[in-house]
Coordinates of C-alpha atoms in Angstrom, one line a residue:
M154 CA 0.7 20.4 -39.9
K155 CA 2.3 20.5 -36.4
L156 CA 0.0 23.3 -35.4
K157 CA -3.1 21.5 -36.6
L158 CA -2.0 18.4 -34.7
L159 CA -1.5 20.5 -31.6
Y160 CA -5.0 22.0 -31.9
T161 CA -6.4 18.5 -32.5
C162 CA -4.7 17.2 -29.3
I163 CA -6.0 20.1 -27.3
A164 CA -9.5 19.4 -28.6
L165 CA -9.2 15.7 -27.7
T166 CA -7.9 16.6 -24.3
G167 CA -10.9 18.9 -23.8
L168 CA -13.3 16.2 -25.0
T169 CA -11.8 13.7 -22.6
A170 CA -12.1 16.1 -19.7
S171 CA -15.6 16.8 -20.7
V172 CA -16.5 13.1 -20.7
F173 CA -15.1 12.7 -17.2
A174 CA -16.7 15.9 -16.1
Q175 CA -20.1 14.4 -17.1
E176 CA -19.4 11.3 -15.1
T177 CA -22.0 11.3 -12.3
V178 CA -22.6 9.2 -9.2
D179 CA -26.1 8.1 -8.4
A180 CA -26.4 9.7 -4.9
A181 CA -29.5 7.7 -4.0
S182 CA -27.8 4.3 -4.7
V183 CA -24.6 5.3 -2.9
A184 CA -26.8 6.4 0.1
K185 CA -28.4 2.9 0.2
I186 CA -25.0 1.3 0.0
R187 CA -23.7 3.5 2.8
E188 CA -26.7 2.7 5.0
E189 CA -26.3 -1.0 4.5
G190 CA -22.5 -1.1 4.8
L191 CA -22.1 1.2 7.8
N192 CA -25.2 0.5 9.8
H193 CA -26.1 -3.2 9.1
S194 CA -22.6 -4.7 8.5
K195 CA -21.8 -8.4 8.8
V196 CA -18.1 -7.9 8.2
M197 CA -16.9 -8.8 11.7
E198 CA -19.1 -11.9 11.7
I199 CA -17.5 -12.9 8.4
A200 CA -14.0 -12.2 9.8
F201 CA -14.8 -14.3 12.9
N202 CA -15.7 -17.3 10.8
L203 CA -12.6 -16.9 8.6
T204 CA -10.2 -16.6 11.6
D205 CA -11.3 -17.9 15.0
V206 CA -13.6 -20.6 13.5
S207 CA -11.4 -21.7 10.6
G208 CA -8.0 -21.3 12.2
P209 CA -4.7 -20.8 10.4
R210 CA -5.1 -21.0 6.6
L211 CA -1.7 -22.0 5.3
A212 CA -1.9 -23.0 1.6
G213 CA -3.2 -26.6 1.3
S214 CA -4.1 -26.9 5.0
P215 CA -7.3 -28.2 6.6
G216 CA -7.8 -24.6 8.0
L217 CA -7.9 -23.1 4.5
K218 CA -10.3 -25.8 3.4
R219 CA -12.6 -25.0 6.3
A220 CA -12.6 -21.3 5.4
Q221 CA -13.1 -22.0 1.7
D222 CA -16.1 -24.4 2.3
W223 CA -17.6 -21.8 4.7
A224 CA -17.2 -19.0 2.2
V225 CA -18.7 -21.0 -0.7
N226 CA -21.8 -21.9 1.5
Q227 CA -22.2 -18.4 2.9
L228 CA -22.1 -16.8 -0.6
K229 CA -24.7 -19.3 -1.7
E230 CA -26.8 -18.5 1.3
W231 CA -26.7 -14.8 0.3
G232 CA -28.0 -15.7 -3.1
M233 CA -24.9 -15.6 -5.2
A234 CA -24.8 -17.7 -8.4
N235 CA -22.1 -20.2 -9.3
S236 CA -20.6 -20.3 -5.8
K237 CA -17.9 -22.9 -6.0
L238 CA -14.3 -24.0 -5.5
E239 CA -12.4 -23.7 -8.8
A240 CA -9.1 -25.5 -9.2
W241 CA -6.2 -23.5 -10.5
G242 CA -3.6 -26.2 -10.8
K243 CA -1.2 -28.3 -8.7
F244 CA 0.1 -26.8 -5.5
G245 CA 1.6 -29.5 -3.3
K246 CA 1.5 -30.8 0.2
G247 CA -0.8 -29.4 2.8
W248 CA 0.5 -29.0 6.4
E249 CA -0.6 -28.0 9.8
V250 CA 0.7 -27.8 13.4
Q251 CA -1.2 -30.2 15.7
K252 CA 1.0 -29.8 18.9
N253 CA 3.6 -27.3 19.8
Y254 CA 5.4 -27.2 23.2
A255 CA 9.0 -26.2 23.9
A256 CA 10.7 -25.0 27.2
I257 CA 14.1 -24.5 28.8
T258 CA 14.5 -27.1 31.6
V259 CA 18.2 -26.4 32.6
P260 CA 19.4 -24.2 34.2
Y261 CA 15.7 -23.5 35.1
Y262 CA 12.3 -23.9 33.6
H263 CA 11.0 -21.4 31.1
A264 CA 8.4 -22.0 28.4
I265 CA 9.7 -20.3 25.2
I266 CA 7.8 -18.6 22.4
A267 CA 8.5 -20.7 19.3
I268 CA 6.6 -21.7 16.2
P269 CA 7.3 -24.7 13.9
K270 CA 8.5 -23.5 10.5
A271 CA 6.0 -24.4 7.8
W272 CA 6.3 -27.8 6.1
T273 CA 8.8 -29.1 8.7
P274 CA 8.3 -32.4 10.6
G275 CA 7.6 -32.8 14.2
T276 CA 9.8 -34.3 16.9
N277 CA 8.0 -37.7 16.8
G278 CA 7.0 -37.4 20.5
A279 CA 8.5 -35.6 23.4
I280 CA 12.3 -35.1 23.4
K281 CA 14.8 -33.7 25.8
G282 CA 18.3 -32.5 24.8
E283 CA 21.2 -30.3 25.3
V284 CA 21.5 -27.1 23.2
I285 CA 24.6 -27.2 21.0
L286 CA 26.0 -24.1 19.3
V287 CA 26.9 -24.8 15.7
K288 CA 29.3 -22.4 13.9
A289 CA 29.9 -23.3 10.2
D290 CA 30.8 -21.0 7.3
S291 CA 31.8 -23.9 5.0
L292 CA 31.1 -27.5 4.5
A293 CA 34.4 -28.4 6.0
D294 CA 33.4 -26.6 9.3
L295 CA 30.6 -29.2 9.7
D296 CA 33.0 -32.1 10.0
K297 CA 33.9 -31.4 13.6
Y298 CA 30.2 -31.9 14.6
K299 CA 29.9 -35.4 13.1
G300 CA 28.7 -37.9 15.6
N301 CA 27.9 -35.3 18.3
L302 CA 24.5 -34.0 17.3
A303 CA 22.1 -37.0 17.6
G304 CA 19.1 -35.9 19.7
K305 CA 20.6 -32.5 20.4
I306 CA 19.0 -29.1 20.0
V307 CA 21.0 -27.0 17.5
I308 CA 21.4 -23.2 17.8
F309 CA 23.4 -20.8 15.6
D310 CA 25.4 -17.7 16.6
T311 CA 22.9 -15.2 15.3
K312 CA 23.2 -11.4 15.9
P313 CA 20.5 -9.7 18.0
L314 CA 17.9 -7.8 16.1
T315 CA 18.0 -4.1 15.7
E316 CA 17.8 -1.9 18.8
R317 CA 14.5 -1.0 20.3
T318 CA 12.4 1.6 18.6
F319 CA 10.4 4.3 20.4
K320 CA 8.0 4.8 17.4
S321 CA 4.4 3.6 17.8
D322 CA 3.5 0.3 16.1
A323 CA 0.4 1.6 14.5
A324 CA 0.0 4.6 12.1
R325 CA -2.4 6.2 9.7
Y326 CA -1.5 8.1 6.6
T327 CA -1.0 11.8 7.2
D328 CA -2.5 14.5 4.9
E329 CA 1.0 15.3 3.8
E330 CA 1.8 11.6 2.9
L331 CA -1.5 11.3 0.9
D332 CA -0.8 14.6 -0.9
K333 CA 2.6 13.3 -1.9
M334 CA 1.0 10.1 -3.2
A335 CA -1.6 12.1 -5.2
A336 CA 1.2 14.2 -6.8
A337 CA 3.2 11.2 -7.9
T338 CA 4.1 10.9 -11.6
M339 CA 4.9 7.7 -13.5
A340 CA 8.6 7.0 -13.2
P341 CA 10.5 6.3 -16.5
R342 CA 11.4 2.7 -17.2
G343 CA 14.8 2.1 -15.8
Q344 CA 17.7 0.1 -17.0
R345 CA 17.9 -3.6 -16.0
N346 CA 18.8 -3.9 -12.3
N347 CA 22.2 -5.4 -12.0
A348 CA 21.2 -7.0 -8.7
F349 CA 19.5 -9.7 -10.8
D350 CA 22.5 -10.2 -13.1
P351 CA 23.3 -13.9 -12.5
N352 CA 27.0 -13.0 -12.3
S353 CA 26.6 -10.0 -9.9
P354 CA 28.2 -10.2 -6.5
A355 CA 24.8 -10.2 -4.8
M356 CA 23.5 -13.2 -6.8
T357 CA 26.8 -15.0 -6.4
A358 CA 26.6 -14.6 -2.6
R359 CA 23.0 -15.7 -2.6
R360 CA 23.8 -18.9 -4.6
K361 CA 26.5 -19.7 -2.1
M362 CA 24.2 -19.1 0.9
I363 CA 21.5 -21.3 -0.6
A364 CA 24.0 -24.1 -1.3
M365 CA 25.4 -23.9 2.2
R366 CA 21.9 -24.0 3.7
A367 CA 21.0 -27.1 1.6
A368 CA 24.2 -28.8 2.7
M369 CA 23.5 -28.1 6.4
T370 CA 19.9 -29.3 6.0
T371 CA 21.1 -32.7 4.7
F372 CA 23.9 -32.8 7.3
F373 CA 21.5 -32.3 10.2
V374 CA 19.1 -34.9 8.9
D375 CA 21.9 -37.4 8.5
Q376 CA 23.2 -36.6 12.0
K377 CA 19.7 -37.2 13.5
V378 CA 19.5 -33.7 15.1
G379 CA 16.6 -33.6 17.5
L380 CA 15.5 -30.0 16.9
I381 CA 16.8 -26.7 15.3
L382 CA 16.2 -23.3 16.8
S383 CA 16.3 -20.3 14.6
Q384 CA 15.8 -16.7 15.5
G385 CA 12.5 -15.3 14.3
R386 CA 12.2 -11.7 13.1
G387 CA 10.2 -9.6 15.5
T388 CA 10.4 -8.2 19.0
D389 CA 8.3 -8.1 22.2
G390 CA 7.2 -11.7 21.8
T391 CA 6.2 -11.3 18.1
V392 CA 7.5 -13.9 15.7
F393 CA 7.2 -13.3 12.0
T394 CA 7.1 -16.8 10.6
T395 CA 8.4 -18.4 7.5
N396 CA 8.7 -21.9 5.9
G397 CA 11.5 -24.3 6.7
A398 CA 11.0 -26.6 3.8
S399 CA 9.3 -26.9 0.4
Y400 CA 5.6 -27.7 0.0
A401 CA 6.4 -29.7 -3.2
D402 CA 5.3 -33.3 -2.9
T403 CA 8.8 -34.3 -4.0
A404 CA 10.6 -32.3 -1.4
K405 CA 13.3 -34.0 0.7
T406 CA 12.9 -34.5 4.5
V407 CA 14.3 -31.8 6.8
A408 CA 15.0 -31.7 10.5
P409 CA 12.3 -30.3 12.9
E410 CA 12.8 -26.5 13.3
L411 CA 11.3 -23.9 15.6
E412 CA 11.3 -20.2 14.8
T413 CA 11.9 -18.7 18.2
S414 CA 11.2 -15.2 19.6
S415 CA 14.3 -13.0 19.5
E416 CA 14.2 -12.6 23.3
D417 CA 14.1 -16.3 24.0
F418 CA 16.6 -17.1 21.3
Q419 CA 19.1 -14.6 22.6
R420 CA 18.7 -15.7 26.2
I421 CA 19.5 -19.3 25.2
L422 CA 22.4 -18.2 23.0
R423 CA 24.0 -16.0 25.7
L424 CA 23.9 -18.8 28.2
V425 CA 25.5 -21.3 25.8
K426 CA 28.2 -18.9 24.7
A427 CA 29.0 -18.3 28.3
G428 CA 29.6 -22.0 28.8
K429 CA 26.4 -22.6 30.8
K430 CA 24.7 -25.9 30.1
V431 CA 21.2 -25.4 28.6
E432 CA 18.7 -28.2 28.1
L433 CA 15.3 -28.0 26.3
E434 CA 12.3 -30.3 26.2
A435 CA 9.9 -30.2 23.2
D436 CA 6.9 -32.0 21.8
I437 CA 6.0 -30.9 18.3
K438 CA 3.5 -32.7 16.1
T439 CA 2.9 -31.6 12.5
E440 CA 1.0 -33.4 9.8
F441 CA 1.4 -33.4 6.0
F442 CA -1.6 -33.8 3.7
T443 CA -1.1 -35.3 0.2
N444 CA -4.5 -36.7 -0.7
D445 CA -5.3 -33.6 -2.9
L446 CA -2.3 -31.7 -4.3
Q447 CA -4.5 -29.2 -6.2
G448 CA -5.0 -25.5 -5.3
Y449 CA -8.4 -23.9 -5.3
N450 CA -10.0 -20.5 -5.4
V451 CA -13.5 -19.6 -4.1
V452 CA -15.6 -18.0 -6.9
A453 CA -19.2 -16.7 -6.9
E454 CA -21.1 -14.0 -8.8
I455 CA -24.1 -11.8 -9.2
P456 CA -25.2 -12.2 -12.8
G457 CA -25.6 -9.1 -14.9
T458 CA -29.0 -8.1 -16.2
D459 CA -28.4 -5.8 -19.2
K460 CA -28.7 -7.6 -22.5
K461 CA -25.7 -5.8 -24.0
L462 CA -23.5 -5.7 -20.9
K463 CA -24.2 -8.8 -18.9
D464 CA -21.3 -10.8 -20.5
Q465 CA -18.9 -8.2 -19.2
V466 CA -17.4 -9.0 -15.8
I467 CA -16.3 -6.9 -12.8
M468 CA -14.1 -8.8 -10.4
I469 CA -13.2 -8.2 -6.8
G470 CA -11.0 -10.3 -4.6
G471 CA -8.4 -10.9 -2.0
H472 CA -6.4 -13.9 -0.9
L473 CA -7.8 -16.2 1.7
D474 CA -4.7 -18.2 2.5
S475 CA -2.5 -17.1 5.4
W476 CA 0.6 -18.1 7.4
H477 CA 0.2 -20.4 10.3
A478 CA 1.5 -18.6 13.4
G479 CA -1.8 -16.7 13.9
T480 CA -5.1 -16.8 12.2
G481 CA -4.3 -14.5 9.3
A482 CA -6.7 -11.7 10.4
T483 CA -5.0 -8.7 8.8
D484 CA -3.3 -10.9 6.1
N485 CA -5.8 -11.4 4.6
A486 CA -9.0 -12.4 6.3
A487 CA -9.6 -8.6 6.4
G488 CA -9.5 -8.3 2.6
S489 CA -11.5 -11.4 2.1
A490 CA -14.2 -10.4 4.6
V491 CA -14.5 -6.9 3.1
M492 CA -15.0 -8.4 -0.4
M493 CA -17.6 -10.9 0.8
E494 CA -19.3 -8.1 2.7
A495 CA -19.3 -5.9 -0.4
M496 CA -21.1 -8.7 -2.3
R497 CA -23.6 -9.1 0.6
I498 CA -24.3 -5.3 0.5
L499 CA -25.0 -5.3 -3.2
K500 CA -27.5 -8.2 -2.8
A501 CA -29.1 -6.7 0.4
T502 CA -29.8 -3.4 -1.4
G503 CA -31.6 -5.2 -4.2
F504 CA -29.0 -4.0 -6.8
K505 CA -29.6 -5.5 -10.3
P506 CA -26.2 -4.9 -12.0
K507 CA -25.9 -4.3 -15.7
R508 CA -22.6 -6.2 -15.7
T509 CA -21.8 -9.5 -14.0
I510 CA -20.0 -9.1 -10.6
R511 CA -17.7 -11.9 -9.6
I512 CA -15.8 -12.4 -6.3
A513 CA -12.7 -14.5 -6.1
L514 CA -10.9 -15.5 -2.9
W515 CA -7.5 -16.6 -3.9
S516 CA -5.2 -19.4 -2.4
S517 CA -1.5 -19.7 -2.3
E518 CA -0.9 -16.0 -2.7
E519 CA 1.8 -16.2 0.0
Q520 CA 3.8 -18.7 -2.1
G521 CA 3.8 -16.5 -5.3
L522 CA 0.2 -15.3 -6.3
F523 CA -0.4 -18.8 -7.5
G524 CA -4.2 -18.8 -7.2
S525 CA -4.7 -15.5 -9.1
R526 CA -2.0 -16.3 -11.7
G527 CA -3.6 -19.7 -12.3
Y528 CA -7.1 -18.1 -12.7
V529 CA -5.8 -15.4 -15.1
A530 CA -3.9 -18.0 -17.2
A531 CA -7.1 -20.1 -17.4
H532 CA -9.5 -17.3 -18.2
F533 CA -7.6 -14.3 -19.7
G534 CA -4.2 -15.1 -21.1
D535 CA -0.5 -15.9 -20.6
P536 CA 1.7 -13.0 -19.6
K537 CA 4.8 -14.7 -20.9
T538 CA 3.6 -14.8 -24.5
M539 CA 0.7 -12.3 -24.3
A540 CA -1.5 -14.9 -26.0
L541 CA -4.9 -13.6 -24.8
K542 CA -8.2 -15.5 -24.4
P543 CA -11.6 -14.1 -25.5
E544 CA -12.6 -13.5 -21.8
Q545 CA -9.8 -10.9 -21.6
A546 CA -11.8 -8.4 -23.6
K547 CA -14.8 -8.8 -21.4
L548 CA -13.1 -8.2 -18.0
D549 CA -14.0 -4.6 -17.1
A550 CA -11.9 -4.2 -13.9
Y551 CA -10.5 -6.1 -11.0
Y552 CA -10.4 -4.5 -7.5
N553 CA -8.2 -6.0 -4.7
L554 CA -7.7 -5.5 -1.0
D555 CA -4.7 -6.9 0.8
N556 CA -2.9 -4.5 3.1
G557 CA -4.4 -5.2 6.5
T558 CA -7.3 -3.9 8.6
G559 CA -6.8 -0.2 7.8
K560 CA -9.5 1.8 6.2
I561 CA -9.4 2.8 2.5
R562 CA -7.8 6.1 1.8
G563 CA -7.9 6.0 -2.0
I564 CA -6.7 3.8 -4.8
Y565 CA -3.5 3.0 -6.8
L566 CA -4.0 3.4 -10.5
Q567 CA -1.1 1.1 -11.3
G568 CA -0.1 3.5 -14.1
D569 CA -3.6 3.6 -15.6
S570 CA -3.8 7.4 -15.5
A571 CA -6.9 7.5 -17.8
A572 CA -8.9 5.9 -14.9
G573 CA -7.9 8.6 -12.5
P574 CA -10.6 11.2 -13.1
L575 CA -13.2 8.4 -13.0
F576 CA -12.0 7.2 -9.6
K577 CA -11.8 10.7 -8.2
T578 CA -15.5 11.1 -8.9
W579 CA -16.4 7.8 -7.3
L580 CA -14.4 8.7 -4.2
E581 CA -16.1 12.1 -3.8
P582 CA -19.1 10.8 -1.7
F583 CA -16.6 9.3 0.8
K584 CA -14.5 12.3 1.7
D585 CA -16.2 12.3 5.1
L586 CA -14.8 8.8 5.6
G587 CA -11.2 9.8 4.8
A588 CA -11.0 8.3 1.2
T589 CA -9.9 10.9 -1.3
T590 CA -6.5 9.9 -2.8
V591 CA -5.9 8.7 -6.3
T592 CA -2.3 8.0 -7.2
V593 CA -0.9 6.9 -10.5
S594 CA 1.7 4.9 -8.6
N595 CA 2.1 1.2 -8.7
T596 CA 2.0 -1.1 -5.7
G597 CA 3.1 -4.7 -5.6
G598 CA 3.1 -7.9 -3.8
T599 CA -0.5 -9.0 -4.3
D600 CA -3.1 -10.4 -6.7
H601 CA -4.0 -7.3 -8.8
Q602 CA -0.6 -7.8 -10.4
S603 CA -1.8 -11.0 -12.0
F604 CA -4.4 -9.1 -13.9
D605 CA -2.2 -6.2 -14.7
A606 CA 0.3 -8.6 -16.3
V607 CA -2.1 -9.4 -19.1
G608 CA -3.3 -5.8 -19.8
L609 CA -6.3 -5.9 -17.5
P610 CA -7.3 -2.9 -15.3
G611 CA -6.2 -4.3 -11.9
F612 CA -6.3 -2.1 -8.9
Q613 CA -5.3 -2.2 -5.2
F614 CA -6.9 0.2 -2.7
I615 CA -4.7 2.5 -0.5
Q616 CA -5.1 1.5 3.1
D617 CA -3.9 2.9 6.4
A618 CA -1.0 0.7 7.5
I619 CA -2.0 0.5 11.2
D620 CA 0.4 -2.1 12.6
Y621 CA 0.5 -4.3 9.5
G622 CA 4.2 -4.1 8.8
T623 CA 5.3 -3.6 12.4
R624 CA 3.3 -6.3 14.3
T625 CA 0.8 -8.4 12.4
H626 CA 2.0 -9.3 8.9
H627 CA 2.8 -13.1 8.9
S628 CA 3.2 -13.1 12.6
N629 CA 1.7 -14.8 15.7
Q630 CA 0.0 -11.5 16.5
D631 CA -2.2 -11.7 13.4
T632 CA -5.5 -12.5 15.1
Y633 CA -9.1 -11.3 15.1
D634 CA -8.3 -8.9 18.0
R635 CA -6.2 -6.8 15.6
L636 CA -9.1 -6.0 13.3
I637 CA -10.7 -2.5 13.4
E638 CA -14.4 -2.9 12.9
D639 CA -15.1 0.7 11.7
D640 CA -12.3 0.5 9.2
L641 CA -13.6 -2.7 7.7
K642 CA -17.1 -1.3 7.4
Q643 CA -15.8 1.7 5.6
A644 CA -13.7 -0.4 3.2
A645 CA -16.6 -2.7 2.3
T646 CA -18.9 0.2 1.7
I647 CA -16.4 1.9 -0.6
V648 CA -15.7 -1.3 -2.5
A649 CA -19.5 -2.0 -3.0
S650 CA -19.9 1.6 -4.3
F651 CA -17.0 1.2 -6.8
V652 CA -18.4 -2.0 -8.0
Y653 CA -21.9 -0.4 -8.4
N654 CA -20.4 2.5 -10.4
T655 CA -18.3 0.2 -12.6
S656 CA -21.3 -1.9 -13.4
E657 CA -23.6 1.0 -14.4
R658 CA -21.2 2.8 -16.8
K659 CA -21.9 2.8 -20.5
E660 CA -18.2 2.2 -21.2
M661 CA -15.6 -0.1 -19.5
V662 CA -12.9 1.3 -17.3
P663 CA -10.1 2.7 -19.5
R664 CA -7.1 0.3 -20.1
K665 CA -3.4 0.9 -20.4
P666 CA -1.7 -0.3 -23.6
L667 CA -1.0 -4.0 -23.6
P668 CA 2.3 -5.1 -22.0
T669 CA 4.9 -6.3 -24.4
V670 CA 6.4 -9.7 -24.0
A671 CA 9.4 -9.4 -21.7
P672 CA 12.7 -9.9 -23.6
P673 CA 14.9 -12.8 -22.5
P674 CA 17.7 -11.9 -20.0
P675 CA 21.1 -11.3 -21.5
P676 CA 23.4 -14.3 -21.7
A677 CA 25.7 -14.8 -18.7
A678 CA 29.2 -13.4 -19.0
P679 CA 31.8 -16.1 -19.6
A680 CA 33.5 -17.3 -16.4
K681 CA 36.9 -15.7 -15.7
K682 CA 39.9 -17.9 -16.0

């Protein structure tokens, strides 16, 4: 019996290999896609409109709205059907910077590099004040500052960042690195990570830090602090920005706060610690928008033409929202522009897909994949209960791009090993463009995970990092100038080819087994007496 089962498995394995061996690529169609994508590209024009023209695209901001409206209209102009904004649920307040100036005035004049933290208020006009060093490890430590901080600029005793590096900012994957990715195997499911145990030392320390931060926020508002300076992550004038308050419409007021370049922050801190008087002037204006608290995605499609297959859908996408320090070029106007360009290529080549092709440009990815999670919940199912909707069975595959301006080097299978031979065949025509690698590995932090969570084939492409992690990701350096035109052309061409091949197959892309509903976390251990 065991021997017969073994022979049966061998036979099935051989059949599977034969099926994939018979998978072919229409060379003429790929050639048309390459010609349009590489020699008649509009990808940089798209990126220009999403960045320089639209401006920063923080979730809920006017800049994001400008980019969304432009994308909807442009997709319509190219002949896409059902081009629209689709609400995914409540987000919260919009916010934007309308004026930002800060400078040292004593002991001498020096304009500093500093960016308002997202969702923080402005200074209500120009202010001038002395910089006061605040040292507080407990609530009791704050008492000594009562009555002494009104109108002052607060700074904290923060350690300098790591020593200078002599490595280059930008890099591409080496052949050795790609070979290692291709050779990866699926890691076994590990035990529960104790770092997330609510009673672990790490979580206890985190709760203490959050509580202290909340108490200091309230204290500074009560004391009418003029401005807070915090040290931004980054070097050489680069500031990786964050938020300083919640976007929730019920969030409490906080004090104005600037995320300052490490060089300017440490200069000010050294002077203050040495007993030198430092004064700053600042004029910061920010505005909150509460007229529409909903979040929206941009959606458009090329309808399928095959009677049997047109109800099946292939989706491509990337998130359109960004942070506010730059214009979100590599994160993620690059991915959004590539996906829009892929749709344009397919229309320009006269392609009549068997299956429907749908693009989605997500919002609020930066706050927790909200746009894609809301879309998946509305159309495909709930990952918490694995209660699935009928549309879940009709989604063929979702392809995502969200790792900067670098060209595509391959694709992550997200554990869907059965799709590996298929994707290797589809990448074959792009060896000359550097795209060859298929890895079973997972990658995280972006919108394909929303699809994967409900058992859908959701994939992120492998991209050269360039200077994404070292210089542009969420920083004031993330601007149009950081985009590499040839890389974006290559990426859009490969995405368009993948979509074409997916549409024309007789069968859908293979799926992994459905995820199981996550078990509830174990009960917290009783407190020690």
